[in-house]
PDB file of C-alpha atoms and ligand atoms in Angstrom:
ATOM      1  CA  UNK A   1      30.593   3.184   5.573  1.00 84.00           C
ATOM      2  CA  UNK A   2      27.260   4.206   6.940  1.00 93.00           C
ATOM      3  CA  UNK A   3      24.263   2.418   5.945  1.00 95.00           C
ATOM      4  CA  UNK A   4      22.816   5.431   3.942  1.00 96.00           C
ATOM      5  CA  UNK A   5      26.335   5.616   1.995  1.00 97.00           C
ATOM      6  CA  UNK A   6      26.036   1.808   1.732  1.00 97.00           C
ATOM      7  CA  UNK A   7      22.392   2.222   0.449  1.00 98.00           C
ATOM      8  CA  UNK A   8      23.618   5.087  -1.778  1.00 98.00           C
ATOM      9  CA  UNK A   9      25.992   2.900  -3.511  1.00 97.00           C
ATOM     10  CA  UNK A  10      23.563  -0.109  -3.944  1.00 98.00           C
ATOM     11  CA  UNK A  11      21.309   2.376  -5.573  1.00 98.00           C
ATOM     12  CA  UNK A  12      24.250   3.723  -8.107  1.00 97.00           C
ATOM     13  CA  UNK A  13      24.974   0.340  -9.049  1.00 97.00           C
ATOM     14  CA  UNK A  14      21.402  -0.592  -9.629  1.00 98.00           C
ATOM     15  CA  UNK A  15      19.224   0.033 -13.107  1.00 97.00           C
ATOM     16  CA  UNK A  16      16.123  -2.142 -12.178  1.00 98.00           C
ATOM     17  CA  UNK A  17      15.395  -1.367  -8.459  1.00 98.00           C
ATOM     18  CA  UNK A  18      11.758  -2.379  -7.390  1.00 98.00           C
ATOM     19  CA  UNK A  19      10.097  -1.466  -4.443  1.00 98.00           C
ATOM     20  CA  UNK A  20       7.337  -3.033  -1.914  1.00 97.00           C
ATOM     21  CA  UNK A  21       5.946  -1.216   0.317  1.00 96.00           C
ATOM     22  CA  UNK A  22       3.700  -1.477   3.484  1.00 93.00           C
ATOM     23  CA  UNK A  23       1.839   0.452   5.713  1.00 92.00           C
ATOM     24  CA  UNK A  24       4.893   2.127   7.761  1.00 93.00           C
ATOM     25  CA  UNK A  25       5.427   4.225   4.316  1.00 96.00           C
ATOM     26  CA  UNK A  26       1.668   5.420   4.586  1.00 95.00           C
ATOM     27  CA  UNK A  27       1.866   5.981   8.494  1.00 93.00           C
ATOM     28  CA  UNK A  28       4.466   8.709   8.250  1.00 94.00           C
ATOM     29  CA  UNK A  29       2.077  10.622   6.350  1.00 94.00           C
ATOM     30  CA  UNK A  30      -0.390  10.526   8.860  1.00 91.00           C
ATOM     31  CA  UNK A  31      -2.787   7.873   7.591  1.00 90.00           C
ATOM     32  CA  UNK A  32      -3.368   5.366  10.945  1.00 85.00           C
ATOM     33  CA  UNK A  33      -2.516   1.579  10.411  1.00 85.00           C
ATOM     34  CA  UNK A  34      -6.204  -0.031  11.222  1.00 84.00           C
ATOM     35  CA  UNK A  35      -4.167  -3.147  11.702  1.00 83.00           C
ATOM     36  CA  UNK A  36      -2.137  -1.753  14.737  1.00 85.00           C
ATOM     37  CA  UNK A  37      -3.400  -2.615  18.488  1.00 87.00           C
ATOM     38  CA  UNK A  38      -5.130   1.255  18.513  1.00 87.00           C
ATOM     39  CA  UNK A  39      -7.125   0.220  15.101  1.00 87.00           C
ATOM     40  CA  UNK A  40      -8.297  -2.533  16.418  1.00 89.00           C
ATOM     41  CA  UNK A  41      -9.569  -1.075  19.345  1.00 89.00           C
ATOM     42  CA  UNK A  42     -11.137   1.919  18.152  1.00 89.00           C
ATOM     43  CA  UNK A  43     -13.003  -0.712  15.586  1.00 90.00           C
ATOM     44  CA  UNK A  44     -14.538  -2.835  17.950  1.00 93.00           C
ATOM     45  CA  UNK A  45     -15.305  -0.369  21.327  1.00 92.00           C
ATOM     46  CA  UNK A  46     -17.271   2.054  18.274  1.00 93.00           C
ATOM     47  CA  UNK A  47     -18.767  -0.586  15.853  1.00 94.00           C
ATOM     48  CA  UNK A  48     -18.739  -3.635  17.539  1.00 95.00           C
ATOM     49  CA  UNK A  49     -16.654  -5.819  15.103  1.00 95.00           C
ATOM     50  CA  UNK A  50     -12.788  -5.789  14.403  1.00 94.00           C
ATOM     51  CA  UNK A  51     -11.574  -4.612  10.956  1.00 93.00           C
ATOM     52  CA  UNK A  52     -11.062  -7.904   9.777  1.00 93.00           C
ATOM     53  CA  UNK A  53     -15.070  -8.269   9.844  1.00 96.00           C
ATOM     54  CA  UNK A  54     -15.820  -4.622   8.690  1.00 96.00           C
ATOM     55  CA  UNK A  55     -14.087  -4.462   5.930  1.00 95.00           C
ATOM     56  CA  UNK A  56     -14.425  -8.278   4.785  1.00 97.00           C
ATOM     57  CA  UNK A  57     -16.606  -8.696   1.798  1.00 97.00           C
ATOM     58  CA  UNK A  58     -19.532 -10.314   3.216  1.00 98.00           C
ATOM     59  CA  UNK A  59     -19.977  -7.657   5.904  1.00 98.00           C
ATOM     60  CA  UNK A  60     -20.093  -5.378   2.940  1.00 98.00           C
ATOM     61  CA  UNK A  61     -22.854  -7.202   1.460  1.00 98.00           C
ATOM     62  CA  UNK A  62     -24.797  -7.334   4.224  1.00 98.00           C
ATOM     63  CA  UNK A  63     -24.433  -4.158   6.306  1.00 97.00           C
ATOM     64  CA  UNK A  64     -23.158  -1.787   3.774  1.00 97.00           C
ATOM     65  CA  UNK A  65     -24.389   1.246   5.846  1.00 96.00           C
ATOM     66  CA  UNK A  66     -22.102   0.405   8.535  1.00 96.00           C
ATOM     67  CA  UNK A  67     -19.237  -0.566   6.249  1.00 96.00           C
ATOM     68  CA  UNK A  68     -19.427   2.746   4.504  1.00 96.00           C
ATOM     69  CA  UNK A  69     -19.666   4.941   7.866  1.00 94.00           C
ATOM     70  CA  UNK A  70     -16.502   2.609   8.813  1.00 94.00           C
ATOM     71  CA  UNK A  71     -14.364   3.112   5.710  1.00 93.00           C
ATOM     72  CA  UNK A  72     -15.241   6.823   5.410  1.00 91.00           C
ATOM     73  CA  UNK A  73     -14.156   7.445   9.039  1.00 83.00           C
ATOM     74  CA  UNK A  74     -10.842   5.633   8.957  1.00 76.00           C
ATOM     75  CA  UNK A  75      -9.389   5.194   5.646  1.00 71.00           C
ATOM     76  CA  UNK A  76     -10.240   8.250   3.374  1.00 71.00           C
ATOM     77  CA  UNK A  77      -7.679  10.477   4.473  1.00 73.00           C
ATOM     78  CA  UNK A  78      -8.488  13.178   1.652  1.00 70.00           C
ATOM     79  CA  UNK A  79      -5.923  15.643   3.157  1.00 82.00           C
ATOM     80  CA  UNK A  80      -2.666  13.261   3.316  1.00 90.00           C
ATOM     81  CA  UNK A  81       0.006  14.142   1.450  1.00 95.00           C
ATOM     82  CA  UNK A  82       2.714  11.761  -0.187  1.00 97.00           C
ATOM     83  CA  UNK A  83       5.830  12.093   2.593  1.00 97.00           C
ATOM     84  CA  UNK A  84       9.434  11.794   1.455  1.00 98.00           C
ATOM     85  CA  UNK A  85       9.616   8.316   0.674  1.00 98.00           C
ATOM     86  CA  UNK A  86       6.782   8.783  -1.930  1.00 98.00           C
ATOM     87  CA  UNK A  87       8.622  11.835  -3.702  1.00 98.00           C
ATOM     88  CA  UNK A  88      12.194   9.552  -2.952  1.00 98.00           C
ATOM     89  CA  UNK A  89      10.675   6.688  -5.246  1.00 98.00           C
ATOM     90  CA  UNK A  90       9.129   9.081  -7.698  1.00 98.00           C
ATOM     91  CA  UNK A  91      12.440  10.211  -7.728  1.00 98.00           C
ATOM     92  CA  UNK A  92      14.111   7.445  -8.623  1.00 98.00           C
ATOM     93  CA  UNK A  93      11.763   6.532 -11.404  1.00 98.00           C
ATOM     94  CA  UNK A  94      12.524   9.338 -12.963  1.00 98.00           C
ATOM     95  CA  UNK A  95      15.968   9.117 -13.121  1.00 97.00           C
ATOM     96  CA  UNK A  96      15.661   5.966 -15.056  1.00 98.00           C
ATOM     97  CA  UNK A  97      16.904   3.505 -11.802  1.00 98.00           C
ATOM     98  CA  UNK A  98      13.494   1.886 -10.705  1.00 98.00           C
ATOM     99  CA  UNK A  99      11.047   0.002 -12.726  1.00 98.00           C
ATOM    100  CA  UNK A 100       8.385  -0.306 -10.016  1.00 98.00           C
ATOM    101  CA  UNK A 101       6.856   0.458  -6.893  1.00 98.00           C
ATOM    102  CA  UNK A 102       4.353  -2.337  -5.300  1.00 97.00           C
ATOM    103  CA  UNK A 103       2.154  -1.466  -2.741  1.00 96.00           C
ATOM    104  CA  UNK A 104      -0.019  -2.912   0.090  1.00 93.00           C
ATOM    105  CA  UNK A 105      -1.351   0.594   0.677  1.00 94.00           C
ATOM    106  CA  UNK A 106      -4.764   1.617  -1.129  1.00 93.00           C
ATOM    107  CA  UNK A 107      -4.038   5.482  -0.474  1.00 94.00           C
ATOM    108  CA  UNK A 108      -3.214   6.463  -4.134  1.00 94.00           C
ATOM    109  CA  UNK A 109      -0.109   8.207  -2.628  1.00 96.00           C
ATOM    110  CA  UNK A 110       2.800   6.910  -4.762  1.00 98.00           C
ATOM    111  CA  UNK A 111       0.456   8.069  -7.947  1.00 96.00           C
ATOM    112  CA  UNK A 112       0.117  11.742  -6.189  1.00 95.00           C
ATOM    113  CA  UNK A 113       3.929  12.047  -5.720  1.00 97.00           C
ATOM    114  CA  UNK A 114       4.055  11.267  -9.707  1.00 98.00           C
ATOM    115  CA  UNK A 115       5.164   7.287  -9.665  1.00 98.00           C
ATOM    116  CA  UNK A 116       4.152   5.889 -13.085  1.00 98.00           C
ATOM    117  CA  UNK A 117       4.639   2.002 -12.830  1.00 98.00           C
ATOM    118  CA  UNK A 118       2.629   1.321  -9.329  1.00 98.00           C
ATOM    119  CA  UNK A 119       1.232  -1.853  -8.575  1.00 98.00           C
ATOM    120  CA  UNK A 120      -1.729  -1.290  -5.681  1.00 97.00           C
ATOM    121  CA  UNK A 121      -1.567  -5.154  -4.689  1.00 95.00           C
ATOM    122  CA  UNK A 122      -4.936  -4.466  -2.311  1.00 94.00           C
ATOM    123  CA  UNK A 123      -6.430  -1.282  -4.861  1.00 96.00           C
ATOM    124  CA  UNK A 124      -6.740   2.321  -4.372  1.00 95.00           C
ATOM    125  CA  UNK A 125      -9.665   4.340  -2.423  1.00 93.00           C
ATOM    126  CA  UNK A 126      -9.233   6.554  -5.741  1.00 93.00           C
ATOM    127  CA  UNK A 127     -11.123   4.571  -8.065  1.00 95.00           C
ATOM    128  CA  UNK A 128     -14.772   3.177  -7.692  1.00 97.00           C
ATOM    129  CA  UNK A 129     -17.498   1.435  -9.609  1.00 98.00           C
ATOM    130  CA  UNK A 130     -21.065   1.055  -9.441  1.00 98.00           C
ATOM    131  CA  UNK A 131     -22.171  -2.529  -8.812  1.00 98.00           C
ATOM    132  CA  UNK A 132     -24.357  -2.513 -11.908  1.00 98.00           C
ATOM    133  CA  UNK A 133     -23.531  -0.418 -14.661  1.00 98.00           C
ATOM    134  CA  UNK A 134     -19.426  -0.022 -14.015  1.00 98.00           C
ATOM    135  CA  UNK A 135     -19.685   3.757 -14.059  1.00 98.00           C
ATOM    136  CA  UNK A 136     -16.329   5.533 -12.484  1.00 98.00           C
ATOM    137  CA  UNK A 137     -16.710   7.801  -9.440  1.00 97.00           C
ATOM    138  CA  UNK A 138     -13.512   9.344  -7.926  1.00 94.00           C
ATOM    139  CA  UNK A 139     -13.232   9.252  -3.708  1.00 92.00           C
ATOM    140  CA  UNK A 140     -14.448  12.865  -3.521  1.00 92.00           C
ATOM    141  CA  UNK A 141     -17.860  10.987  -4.341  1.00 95.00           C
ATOM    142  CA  UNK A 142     -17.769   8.847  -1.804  1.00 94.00           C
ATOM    143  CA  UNK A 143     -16.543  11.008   1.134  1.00 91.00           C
ATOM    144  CA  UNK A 144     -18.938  13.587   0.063  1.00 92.00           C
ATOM    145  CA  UNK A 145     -22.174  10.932   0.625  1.00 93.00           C
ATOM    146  CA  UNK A 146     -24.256   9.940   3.188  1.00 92.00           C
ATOM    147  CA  UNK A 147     -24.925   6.925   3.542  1.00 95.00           C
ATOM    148  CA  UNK A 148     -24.405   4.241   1.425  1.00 98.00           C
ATOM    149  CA  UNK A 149     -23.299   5.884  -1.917  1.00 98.00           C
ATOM    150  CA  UNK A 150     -25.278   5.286  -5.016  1.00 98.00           C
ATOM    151  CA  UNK A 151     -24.795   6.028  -8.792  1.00 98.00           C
ATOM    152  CA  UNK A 152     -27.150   7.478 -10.694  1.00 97.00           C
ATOM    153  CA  UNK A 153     -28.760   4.292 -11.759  1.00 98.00           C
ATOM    154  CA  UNK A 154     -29.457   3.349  -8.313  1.00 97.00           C
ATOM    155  CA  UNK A 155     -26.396   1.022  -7.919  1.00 98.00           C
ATOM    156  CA  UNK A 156     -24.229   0.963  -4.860  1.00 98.00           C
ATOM    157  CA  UNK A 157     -20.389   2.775  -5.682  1.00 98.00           C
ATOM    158  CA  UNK A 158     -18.079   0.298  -4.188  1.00 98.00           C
ATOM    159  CA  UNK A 159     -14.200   1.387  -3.633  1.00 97.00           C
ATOM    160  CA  UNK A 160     -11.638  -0.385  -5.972  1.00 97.00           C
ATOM    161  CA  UNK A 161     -10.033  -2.016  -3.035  1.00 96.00           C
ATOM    162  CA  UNK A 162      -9.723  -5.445  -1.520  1.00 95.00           C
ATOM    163  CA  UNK A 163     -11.705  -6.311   1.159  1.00 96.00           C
ATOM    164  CA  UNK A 164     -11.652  -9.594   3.403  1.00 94.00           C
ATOM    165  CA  UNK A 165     -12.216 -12.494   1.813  1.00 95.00           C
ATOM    166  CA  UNK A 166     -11.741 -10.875  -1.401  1.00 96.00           C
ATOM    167  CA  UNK A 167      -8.525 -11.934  -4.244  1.00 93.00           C
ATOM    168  CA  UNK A 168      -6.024 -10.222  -5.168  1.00 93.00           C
ATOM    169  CA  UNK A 169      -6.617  -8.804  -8.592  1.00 94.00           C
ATOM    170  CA  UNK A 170      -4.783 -11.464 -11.480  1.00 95.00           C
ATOM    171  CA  UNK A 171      -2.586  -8.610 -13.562  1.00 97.00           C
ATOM    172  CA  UNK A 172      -1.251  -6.456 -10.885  1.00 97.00           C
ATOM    173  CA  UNK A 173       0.044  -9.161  -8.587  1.00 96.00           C
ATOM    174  CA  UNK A 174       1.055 -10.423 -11.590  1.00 97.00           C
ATOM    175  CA  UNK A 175       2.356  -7.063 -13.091  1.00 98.00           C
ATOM    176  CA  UNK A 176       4.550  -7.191  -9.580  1.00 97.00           C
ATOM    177  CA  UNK A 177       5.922 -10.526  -9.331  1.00 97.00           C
ATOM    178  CA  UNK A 178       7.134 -10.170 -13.076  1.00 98.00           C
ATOM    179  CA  UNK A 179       8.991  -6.892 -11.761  1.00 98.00           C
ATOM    180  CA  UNK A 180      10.314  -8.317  -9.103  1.00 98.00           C
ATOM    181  CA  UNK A 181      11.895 -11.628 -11.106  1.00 98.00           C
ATOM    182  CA  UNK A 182      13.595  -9.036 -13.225  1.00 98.00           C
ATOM    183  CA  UNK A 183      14.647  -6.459 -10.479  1.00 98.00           C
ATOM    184  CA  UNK A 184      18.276  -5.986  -9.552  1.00 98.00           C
ATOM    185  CA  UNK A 185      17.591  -4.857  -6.564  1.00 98.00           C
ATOM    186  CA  UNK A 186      14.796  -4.730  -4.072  1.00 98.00           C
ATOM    187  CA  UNK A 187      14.013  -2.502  -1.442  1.00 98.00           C
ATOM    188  CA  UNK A 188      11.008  -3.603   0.965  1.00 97.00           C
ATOM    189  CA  UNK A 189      10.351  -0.633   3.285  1.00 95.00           C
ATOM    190  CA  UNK A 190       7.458  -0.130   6.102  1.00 93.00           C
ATOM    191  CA  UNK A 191       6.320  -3.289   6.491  1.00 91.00           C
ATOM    192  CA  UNK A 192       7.148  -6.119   9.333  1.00 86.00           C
ATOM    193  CA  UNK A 193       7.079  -8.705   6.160  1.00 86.00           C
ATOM    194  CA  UNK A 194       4.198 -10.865   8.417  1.00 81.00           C
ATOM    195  CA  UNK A 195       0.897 -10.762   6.256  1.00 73.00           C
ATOM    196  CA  UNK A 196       0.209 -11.649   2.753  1.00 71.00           C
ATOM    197  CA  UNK A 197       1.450 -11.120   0.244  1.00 74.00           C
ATOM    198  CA  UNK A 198       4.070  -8.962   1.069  1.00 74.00           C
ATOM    199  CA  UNK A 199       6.170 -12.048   2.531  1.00 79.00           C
ATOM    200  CA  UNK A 200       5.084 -14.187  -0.692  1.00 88.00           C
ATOM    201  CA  UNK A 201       6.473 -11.381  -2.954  1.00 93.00           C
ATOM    202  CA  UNK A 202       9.911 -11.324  -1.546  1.00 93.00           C
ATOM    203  CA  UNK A 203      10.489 -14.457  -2.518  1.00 92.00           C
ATOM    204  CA  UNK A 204      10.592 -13.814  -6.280  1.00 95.00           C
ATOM    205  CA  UNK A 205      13.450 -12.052  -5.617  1.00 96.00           C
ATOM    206  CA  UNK A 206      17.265 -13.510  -6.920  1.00 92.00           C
ATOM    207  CA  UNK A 207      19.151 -11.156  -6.874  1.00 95.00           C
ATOM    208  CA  UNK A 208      21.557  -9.612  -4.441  1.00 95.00           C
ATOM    209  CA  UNK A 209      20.798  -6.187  -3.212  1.00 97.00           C
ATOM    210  CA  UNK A 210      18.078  -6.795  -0.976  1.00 97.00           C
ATOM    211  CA  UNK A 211      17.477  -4.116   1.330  1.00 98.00           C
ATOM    212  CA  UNK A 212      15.066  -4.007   4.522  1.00 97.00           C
ATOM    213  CA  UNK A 213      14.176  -0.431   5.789  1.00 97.00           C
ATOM    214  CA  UNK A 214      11.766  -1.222   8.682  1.00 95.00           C
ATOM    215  CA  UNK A 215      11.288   0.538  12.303  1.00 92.00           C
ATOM    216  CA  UNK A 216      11.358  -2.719  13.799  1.00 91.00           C
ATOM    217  CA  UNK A 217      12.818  -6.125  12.849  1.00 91.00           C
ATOM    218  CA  UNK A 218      11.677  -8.560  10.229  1.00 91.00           C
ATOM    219  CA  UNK A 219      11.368 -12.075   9.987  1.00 90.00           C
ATOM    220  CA  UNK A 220      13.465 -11.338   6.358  1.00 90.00           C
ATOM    221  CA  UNK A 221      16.632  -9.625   7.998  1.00 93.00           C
ATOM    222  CA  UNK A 222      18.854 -12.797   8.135  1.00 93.00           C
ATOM    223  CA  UNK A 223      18.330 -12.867   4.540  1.00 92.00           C
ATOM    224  CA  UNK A 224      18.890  -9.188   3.555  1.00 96.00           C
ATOM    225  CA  UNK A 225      22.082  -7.667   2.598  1.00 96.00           C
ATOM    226  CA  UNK A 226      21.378  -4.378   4.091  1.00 97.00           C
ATOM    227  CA  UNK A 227      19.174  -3.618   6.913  1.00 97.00           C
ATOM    228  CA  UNK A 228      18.155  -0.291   8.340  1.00 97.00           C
ATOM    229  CA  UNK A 229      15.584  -0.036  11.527  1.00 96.00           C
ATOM    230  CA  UNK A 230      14.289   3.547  10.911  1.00 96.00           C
ATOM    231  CA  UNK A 231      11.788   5.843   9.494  1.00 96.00           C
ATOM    232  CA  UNK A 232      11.444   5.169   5.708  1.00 96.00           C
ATOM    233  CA  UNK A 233      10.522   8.753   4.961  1.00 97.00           C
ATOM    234  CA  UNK A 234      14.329   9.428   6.483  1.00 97.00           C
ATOM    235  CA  UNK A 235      16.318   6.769   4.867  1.00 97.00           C
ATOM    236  CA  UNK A 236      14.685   7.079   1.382  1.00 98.00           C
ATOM    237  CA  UNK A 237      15.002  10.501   1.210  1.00 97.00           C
ATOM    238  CA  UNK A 238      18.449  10.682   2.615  1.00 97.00           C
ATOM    239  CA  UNK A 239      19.513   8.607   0.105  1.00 97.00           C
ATOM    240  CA  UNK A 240      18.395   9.621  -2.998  1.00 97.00           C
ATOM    241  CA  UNK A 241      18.287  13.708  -1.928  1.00 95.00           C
ATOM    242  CA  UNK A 242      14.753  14.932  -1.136  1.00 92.00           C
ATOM    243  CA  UNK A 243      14.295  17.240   1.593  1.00 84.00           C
TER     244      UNK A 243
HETATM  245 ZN1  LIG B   1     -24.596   2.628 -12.165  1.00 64.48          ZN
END
């Protein structure tokens, strides 16, 4: 059997499937990983500081101008469309077989391809909030200022997401982990399974039908009982039908 017919029937046997994703599901949409070697060198030869630093919470705080010019430049991506393994997922919801998808990605792409049950585990450029009064501002708002964005009580709009040094918010890790316990199957896709909390969240997991769709290996494989090294988009889509 080939691994997509052996992923196929995992899938048919499954009623509770979660997923967690990473940022190899968001990279075949065209949004770049600031993590990878490239990110990290375009960060610090044009602003001096590695994304670690300009998008931690105190660098916020203190140079918000140069954390906004950052974040607008490299992670609103306001023409990126959800790629098959969004609409595979979406997919999949639909037809009654997965409870959840949990995300490391703050794109708001699962949401566009019309997943209901999404956990954003580090938030979603889509939502914002003044500082002082809580007023909502979509990320139209903030790609369309200069500067550092302000509502219109003078606040500063800060993006729903998590920065550096920053928790996780309480109910959607918790809304994932929950998910996961219950899951009867997991599939963990685009993601080397290295960095928080992706590796944390795996390990909720009991039952078996857990399935690693990665480009490269993961520390995880010896543990998986089906692993496929290859594009997400590909294998997702392949497997539940989306062209
Ligand atoms: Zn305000």
């Amino acid at each position: 059997m080939s691994e997509i017919d052996t992923l196929k029937d995992l899938i048919e046997k499954s009623g509770r499937i979660v997923f967690l994703g990473g940022a190899g599901v968001s990279t075949e949409s065209g949004i770049p990983d600031f993590r990878s070697e490239n990110g990290i060198f375009k960060a610090i030869s044009e602003y001096g500081y590695p994304p670690e630093t300009l998008l931690s919470r105190s660098f916020f705080d203190r140079h918000p101008d140069i954390f906004f010019k950052y974040y607008r430049g490299l992670l609103m991506n306001g023409d990126a469309k959800p790629n098959r393994a969004h609409l595979a997922l979406a997919e999949l919801e639909r037809r009654g077989k997965l409870t959840a998808v949990a995300t490391q990605n703050i794109d708001g792409l699962h949401t566009d391809a019309g997943s209901k049950t999404v956990f954003e585990l580090h938030g979603s450029i889509k939502r914002n909030y003044c500082m002082k009064c809580h007023k909502f501002y979509d990320d139209k708002f903030i790609s369309e200022s200069d500067g550092v964005p302000r509502c219109s009580c003078g606040g500063i709009v800060k993006p729903d997401v998590v920065l550096y040094e920053e928790g996780l918010d309480y109910d959607t890790l918790n809304g994932a982990v929950t998910h996961i316990m219950r899951a009867d199957m997991l599939i963990v896709g685009g993601t080397s399974l290295q960095v928080y909390p992706a590796a944390g969240l795996i390990d909720y997991y009991r039952g078996d039908r857990l399935v690693l769709i990665n480009k490269s290996k993961t520390p995880y494989d010896r543990y998986a009982n089906l692993v496929i090294n290859d594009s997400i988009g590909k294998v997702l889509g392949e497997a539940v039908g989306i062209e």
